[in-house]
Amino acid sequence: MTITTGAPLPTSAPAESTAPRTTQRGATPRRFLMCRPEHFEVTYAINPWMDPSKPVDTALAVAQWELLRSTYEVLGHQVDLIDPVEGLPDMVYAANGGVVYAGKAMAARFTYAERQPEGAAYQAWFERAGFRPTIQAASTNEGEGDFLVVGRIILAGTGFRTSVDAHHEVREFFGAPVISLELVDPRYYHLDTALAALDDHTIAYYPPAFSPASNAILRQLFPDAIIATDADAEVLGLNAVSDGHNVVLTDKAVHLHERLRERGFNPVGVDLSELLKGGGSVKCCTLEVRS
Ligand code: ARG
């Protein structure tokens, strides 16, 4: 079996495009926290993507994950690792570990018992890495799965996992404006499955995943957003990580790759088919650590 990233890696200049809104885009170096899927398997189902009766190839998951990690490094980003814990198969989805913003860290408080011990593991990592203060969320809060930083605001998802109380808690702790958005489709149970932050003022999202009121808010705040198709969303194409120019996402979201290119971004495709069996893709595996 061959695995390729299919990744056109950093270009010195943004791709030529004839699309109207293309702008000169700049990548900034990022710091990411990841967790190698050594213990990854699907033994329980807490989202509609998970089917414990389907086999998972853990070695392939590790190989695909390694390519994601090296893709970040080739793009010039720093990748830190947290030790995987046996018996916590979903720990690979590091985005859920917490929110680290302006040098402060809030570790997650998970919805389901199966993932609850992950909160303490991520909290310990944040403490060791020197984030002060580091706390554990008081309300149900699945970290960057439901909190996405876009410029100076934080978009926050609710409906399936993270509670609205957690949105208030994040606003108070980080002192940043938080916009609550309601998710309505169980396949898109975390905000990062239905919306991607591309740069400080650009997002891509899938409107059917949000309530009518949340759609109205998104249209007001981001009239220029890239709108994902059903096909983009169904391969978790929006579960993407952007450095402001390079957007790492599944190679299966072909339409989204096109839209990104038209808007001056550089889509970098990776294959994370094994990790999709747990209901996650690129962003789920990546927690951005913001000092
Ligand atoms: N199996 C995990 C869960 O249901 C997947 C988490 C995906 N992570 C994310 N950031 N969307 O909790």
Short mmCIF file of C-alpha atoms and ligand atoms in Angstrom, two decimals:
data_model
loop_
_atom_site.label_atom_id
_atom_site.label_comp_id
_atom_site.label_asym_id
_atom_site.label_seq_id
_atom_site.Cartn_x
_atom_site.Cartn_y
_atom_site.Cartn_z
CA MET A 1 0.00 0.00 0.00
CA THR A 2 1.37 3.40 -0.84
CA ILE A 3 0.58 6.49 1.10
CA THR A 4 1.19 9.89 -0.33
CA THR A 5 0.50 13.28 1.05
CA GLY A 6 -0.39 14.45 -2.45
CA ALA A 7 0.91 17.69 -1.13
CA PRO A 8 2.11 20.53 -3.24
CA LEU A 9 4.29 21.93 -0.48
CA PRO A 10 4.99 25.62 0.11
CA THR A 11 5.05 27.70 -3.00
CA SER A 12 7.19 30.81 -2.97
CA ALA A 13 4.29 32.86 -4.27
CA PRO A 14 0.54 32.30 -4.10
CA ALA A 15 -0.85 30.40 -7.08
CA GLU A 16 -1.95 32.52 -10.05
CA SER A 17 -5.69 32.87 -10.19
CA THR A 18 -8.23 34.78 -12.18
CA ALA A 19 -10.84 34.71 -9.40
CA PRO A 20 -11.98 38.15 -8.26
CA ARG A 21 -11.22 38.00 -4.54
CA THR A 22 -7.75 36.46 -4.62
CA THR A 23 -5.38 38.31 -2.33
CA GLN A 24 -1.72 37.97 -1.51
CA ARG A 25 -1.71 35.60 1.43
CA GLY A 26 0.91 35.12 4.08
CA ALA A 27 1.67 32.01 6.11
CA THR A 28 2.76 32.46 9.71
CA PRO A 29 4.63 29.75 11.65
CA ARG A 30 2.44 27.85 14.10
CA ARG A 31 2.94 25.58 17.08
CA PHE A 32 0.83 22.43 17.15
CA LEU A 33 0.25 19.69 19.71
CA MET A 34 -0.40 16.18 18.38
CA CYS A 35 -0.82 12.69 19.81
CA ARG A 36 0.46 9.63 17.88
CA PRO A 37 -2.43 7.16 17.35
CA GLU A 38 -0.54 4.17 18.80
CA HIS A 39 -3.62 3.05 20.72
CA PHE A 40 -6.18 4.15 18.12
CA GLU A 41 -9.15 1.85 17.53
CA VAL A 42 -12.92 2.18 17.40
CA THR A 43 -14.29 0.27 20.40
CA TYR A 44 -17.29 2.49 21.18
CA ALA A 45 -19.54 4.83 19.18
CA ILE A 46 -20.05 8.39 20.38
CA ASN A 47 -20.66 9.94 16.96
CA PRO A 48 -22.34 8.63 13.77
CA TRP A 49 -19.00 8.05 12.01
CA MET A 50 -17.89 5.39 14.51
CA ASP A 51 -18.77 1.75 13.91
CA PRO A 52 -17.01 -0.65 16.30
CA SER A 53 -17.82 -3.58 14.00
CA LYS A 54 -15.59 -2.14 11.22
CA PRO A 55 -11.91 -3.05 11.45
CA VAL A 56 -9.33 -0.33 12.02
CA ASP A 57 -5.74 -0.64 10.84
CA THR A 58 -3.79 1.01 13.66
CA ALA A 59 -0.45 0.77 11.83
CA LEU A 60 -1.96 2.53 8.82
CA ALA A 61 -3.47 5.19 11.09
CA VAL A 62 0.00 5.82 12.53
CA ALA A 63 1.57 6.02 9.05
CA GLN A 64 -1.08 8.46 7.80
CA TRP A 65 -0.72 10.54 10.97
CA GLU A 66 3.09 10.61 10.55
CA LEU A 67 2.62 12.11 7.09
CA LEU A 68 0.36 14.79 8.55
CA ARG A 69 2.96 15.57 11.19
CA SER A 70 5.79 15.79 8.65
CA THR A 71 3.62 17.91 6.36
CA TYR A 72 3.39 20.50 9.16
CA GLU A 73 7.14 20.35 9.71
CA VAL A 74 7.89 20.78 6.00
CA LEU A 75 5.57 23.81 6.05
CA GLY A 76 7.76 25.28 8.81
CA HIS A 77 5.55 24.64 11.84
CA GLN A 78 6.61 23.31 15.24
CA VAL A 79 4.96 20.07 16.33
CA ASP A 80 4.97 19.05 20.00
CA LEU A 81 3.80 15.62 21.08
CA ILE A 82 1.74 14.44 24.03
CA ASP A 83 2.21 10.81 25.10
CA PRO A 84 -0.68 8.58 24.01
CA VAL A 85 -2.38 6.70 26.86
CA GLU A 86 -3.44 3.09 26.44
CA GLY A 87 -7.21 2.71 26.73
CA LEU A 88 -7.86 6.24 25.42
CA PRO A 89 -8.20 5.52 21.69
CA ASP A 90 -9.62 8.98 20.86
CA MET A 91 -6.69 10.82 22.41
CA VAL A 92 -5.27 11.18 18.87
CA TYR A 93 -7.90 13.90 18.35
CA ALA A 94 -5.74 16.46 20.14
CA ALA A 95 -7.90 19.41 19.11
CA ASN A 96 -10.33 18.32 21.81
CA GLY A 97 -7.70 18.54 24.55
CA GLY A 98 -8.37 22.18 25.33
CA VAL A 99 -7.96 25.76 24.21
CA VAL A 100 -4.58 27.47 24.45
CA TYR A 101 -4.80 31.16 23.69
CA ALA A 102 -2.72 34.20 24.68
CA GLY A 103 -0.44 31.99 26.78
CA LYS A 104 -3.29 30.66 28.96
CA ALA A 105 -4.66 27.15 28.80
CA MET A 106 -8.07 25.68 29.53
CA ALA A 107 -8.12 21.88 29.44
CA ALA A 108 -11.22 20.08 28.21
CA ARG A 109 -14.05 18.57 30.19
CA PHE A 110 -15.39 15.81 27.94
CA THR A 111 -19.04 14.91 27.38
CA TYR A 112 -18.66 11.12 27.37
CA ALA A 113 -17.13 8.95 30.10
CA GLU A 114 -14.94 7.18 27.51
CA ARG A 115 -12.95 10.38 26.90
CA GLN A 116 -13.09 12.05 30.32
CA PRO A 117 -9.61 10.96 31.50
CA GLU A 118 -8.06 12.78 28.53
CA GLY A 119 -8.80 16.12 30.22
CA ALA A 120 -6.23 15.53 32.98
CA ALA A 121 -3.60 14.30 30.51
CA TYR A 122 -3.90 17.46 28.41
CA GLN A 123 -4.03 19.66 31.51
CA ALA A 124 -0.76 18.12 32.74
CA TRP A 125 0.86 18.78 29.36
CA PHE A 126 -0.24 22.43 29.37
CA GLU A 127 1.14 22.86 32.88
CA ARG A 128 4.46 21.25 31.99
CA ALA A 129 4.70 23.42 28.87
CA GLY A 130 4.45 26.50 31.10
CA PHE A 131 1.02 27.92 30.27
CA ARG A 132 -0.20 30.10 33.15
CA PRO A 133 -2.79 29.93 34.31
CA THR A 134 -3.75 26.43 33.27
CA ILE A 135 -7.18 25.31 34.46
CA GLN A 136 -9.65 22.59 33.63
CA ALA A 137 -12.96 23.83 32.22
CA ALA A 138 -15.82 23.75 34.73
CA SER A 139 -18.47 23.15 32.04
CA THR A 140 -18.56 20.54 29.29
CA ASN A 141 -15.98 21.79 26.81
CA GLU A 142 -14.34 19.82 23.99
CA GLY A 143 -11.56 22.29 23.30
CA GLU A 144 -10.71 23.38 19.79
CA GLY A 145 -13.21 20.88 18.46
CA ASP A 146 -15.80 23.52 19.38
CA PHE A 147 -13.73 26.71 19.73
CA LEU A 148 -12.10 28.19 16.64
CA VAL A 149 -10.08 31.40 16.76
CA VAL A 150 -10.68 33.73 13.81
CA GLY A 151 -8.61 36.88 14.21
CA ARG A 152 -9.65 38.42 17.52
CA ILE A 153 -12.87 36.51 17.95
CA ILE A 154 -13.58 32.95 19.00
CA LEU A 155 -16.34 31.04 17.23
CA ALA A 156 -17.93 28.50 19.55
CA GLY A 157 -20.04 25.48 18.71
CA THR A 158 -22.78 23.92 20.82
CA GLY A 159 -25.61 21.44 20.30
CA PHE A 160 -23.90 18.07 20.69
CA ARG A 161 -20.86 18.43 22.98
CA THR A 162 -19.66 21.79 24.33
CA SER A 163 -22.25 23.62 26.45
CA VAL A 164 -23.29 27.26 26.16
CA ASP A 165 -21.99 27.71 29.75
CA ALA A 166 -18.57 26.75 28.42
CA HIS A 167 -18.83 29.57 25.86
CA HIS A 168 -19.28 32.07 28.73
CA GLU A 169 -16.44 30.47 30.65
CA VAL A 170 -14.08 30.77 27.67
CA ARG A 171 -15.07 34.41 27.15
CA GLU A 172 -14.34 35.26 30.79
CA PHE A 173 -11.11 33.26 31.05
CA PHE A 174 -9.50 34.47 27.83
CA GLY A 175 -11.14 37.90 27.72
CA ALA A 176 -12.05 37.45 24.07
CA PRO A 177 -15.36 37.90 22.26
CA VAL A 178 -17.08 34.55 21.77
CA ILE A 179 -19.79 33.99 19.17
CA SER A 180 -22.07 31.02 19.91
CA LEU A 181 -23.16 28.89 16.97
CA GLU A 182 -25.65 26.04 17.14
CA LEU A 183 -24.93 22.76 15.37
CA VAL A 184 -27.98 20.78 14.23
CA ASP A 185 -26.72 17.75 12.25
CA PRO A 186 -25.31 14.87 14.36
CA ARG A 187 -22.72 14.04 11.67
CA TYR A 188 -21.24 17.50 12.31
CA TYR A 189 -21.13 17.25 16.07
CA HIS A 190 -18.13 19.53 16.64
CA LEU A 191 -17.74 23.02 15.15
CA ASP A 192 -14.48 21.99 13.46
CA THR A 193 -16.33 19.37 11.38
CA ALA A 194 -18.48 22.08 9.76
CA LEU A 195 -16.34 25.23 9.75
CA ALA A 196 -12.69 26.02 9.05
CA ALA A 197 -10.79 29.16 10.07
CA LEU A 198 -8.60 30.05 7.09
CA ASP A 199 -7.09 33.36 8.15
CA ASP A 200 -7.92 36.24 10.50
CA HIS A 201 -11.10 37.09 8.59
CA THR A 202 -11.86 34.22 6.25
CA ILE A 203 -13.73 31.03 7.01
CA ALA A 204 -15.22 28.14 5.05
CA TYR A 205 -18.37 26.44 6.32
CA TYR A 206 -21.24 24.10 5.56
CA PRO A 207 -24.55 25.95 6.12
CA PRO A 208 -26.83 22.87 6.64
CA ALA A 209 -24.84 21.98 9.78
CA PHE A 210 -26.05 25.16 11.55
CA SER A 211 -29.39 26.41 12.86
CA PRO A 212 -31.13 29.18 10.87
CA ALA A 213 -30.14 31.81 13.48
CA SER A 214 -26.50 30.71 13.39
CA ASN A 215 -26.54 30.81 9.59
CA ALA A 216 -27.76 34.41 9.77
CA ILE A 217 -24.88 35.29 12.13
CA LEU A 218 -22.31 33.60 9.88
CA ARG A 219 -23.63 35.43 6.80
CA GLN A 220 -23.41 38.76 8.63
CA LEU A 221 -19.91 38.22 10.00
CA PHE A 222 -18.42 36.46 6.98
CA PRO A 223 -20.21 37.54 3.80
CA ASP A 224 -17.17 36.39 1.79
CA ALA A 225 -16.95 32.91 3.31
CA ILE A 226 -16.25 29.88 1.16
CA ILE A 227 -19.36 27.70 1.15
CA ALA A 228 -18.66 23.96 1.23
CA THR A 229 -20.75 21.49 -0.76
CA ASP A 230 -22.38 18.33 0.61
CA ALA A 231 -19.53 16.32 -0.89
CA ASP A 232 -16.87 18.49 0.79
CA ALA A 233 -18.58 18.18 4.16
CA GLU A 234 -19.18 14.42 3.89
CA VAL A 235 -15.43 13.72 3.68
CA LEU A 236 -14.79 16.14 6.60
CA GLY A 237 -13.10 18.56 4.19
CA LEU A 238 -13.80 21.42 6.60
CA ASN A 239 -11.76 19.72 9.31
CA ALA A 240 -8.76 21.67 8.05
CA VAL A 241 -5.74 23.48 9.48
CA SER A 242 -4.62 26.74 7.89
CA ASP A 243 -1.50 28.81 8.55
CA GLY A 244 -2.98 31.75 6.67
CA HIS A 245 -1.82 30.47 3.29
CA ASN A 246 -1.35 26.68 3.30
CA VAL A 247 -4.52 24.79 4.15
CA VAL A 248 -3.97 21.17 5.14
CA LEU A 249 -7.09 19.07 4.55
CA THR A 250 -8.23 15.71 3.24
CA ASP A 251 -7.30 15.03 -0.37
CA LYS A 252 -10.91 13.86 -0.93
CA ALA A 253 -12.48 17.35 -0.74
CA VAL A 254 -11.86 18.18 -4.40
CA HIS A 255 -14.36 21.02 -4.73
CA LEU A 256 -13.05 22.71 -1.61
CA HIS A 257 -9.47 22.47 -2.91
CA GLU A 258 -10.61 24.38 -6.01
CA ARG A 259 -12.39 27.11 -4.03
CA LEU A 260 -9.34 27.54 -1.78
CA ARG A 261 -7.03 27.88 -4.77
CA GLU A 262 -9.32 30.50 -6.36
CA ARG A 263 -9.09 32.53 -3.17
CA GLY A 264 -5.30 32.47 -3.07
CA PHE A 265 -4.84 29.67 -0.52
CA ASN A 266 -2.63 26.66 -1.13
CA PRO A 267 -4.58 23.46 -0.39
CA VAL A 268 -2.33 20.64 0.82
CA GLY A 269 -4.08 17.26 0.58
CA VAL A 270 -3.47 14.40 3.01
CA ASP A 271 -5.07 10.97 3.37
CA LEU A 272 -6.38 10.28 6.88
CA SER A 273 -8.87 7.53 5.95
CA GLU A 274 -8.24 5.47 9.11
CA LEU A 275 -8.80 8.40 11.44
CA LEU A 276 -12.04 9.22 9.62
CA LYS A 277 -13.40 5.98 11.12
CA GLY A 278 -13.34 7.72 14.50
CA GLY A 279 -15.10 10.76 13.08
CA GLY A 280 -12.09 13.01 12.67
CA SER A 281 -9.66 14.38 10.13
CA VAL A 282 -6.81 16.90 9.99
CA LYS A 283 -8.02 19.54 12.44
CA CYS A 284 -9.22 16.98 14.99
CA CYS A 285 -5.65 15.66 15.17
CA THR A 286 -4.18 19.12 15.72
CA LEU A 287 -4.38 21.49 18.69
CA GLU A 288 -2.95 24.92 17.99
CA VAL A 289 -0.89 26.17 20.91
CA ARG A 290 -1.09 29.97 20.91
CA SER A 291 1.40 31.76 23.15
N1 ARG B 1 -14.25 9.98 18.23
C1 ARG B 1 -14.01 11.32 18.65
C2 ARG B 1 -15.24 11.86 19.37
O1 ARG B 1 -16.34 11.56 18.98
C3 ARG B 1 -13.68 12.18 17.47
C4 ARG B 1 -13.27 13.58 17.83
C5 ARG B 1 -13.00 14.45 16.65
N2 ARG B 1 -12.41 15.66 17.01
C6 ARG B 1 -12.76 16.88 16.58
N3 ARG B 1 -12.03 17.88 16.91
N4 ARG B 1 -13.82 17.05 15.84
O2 ARG B 1 -15.14 12.59 20.33
#
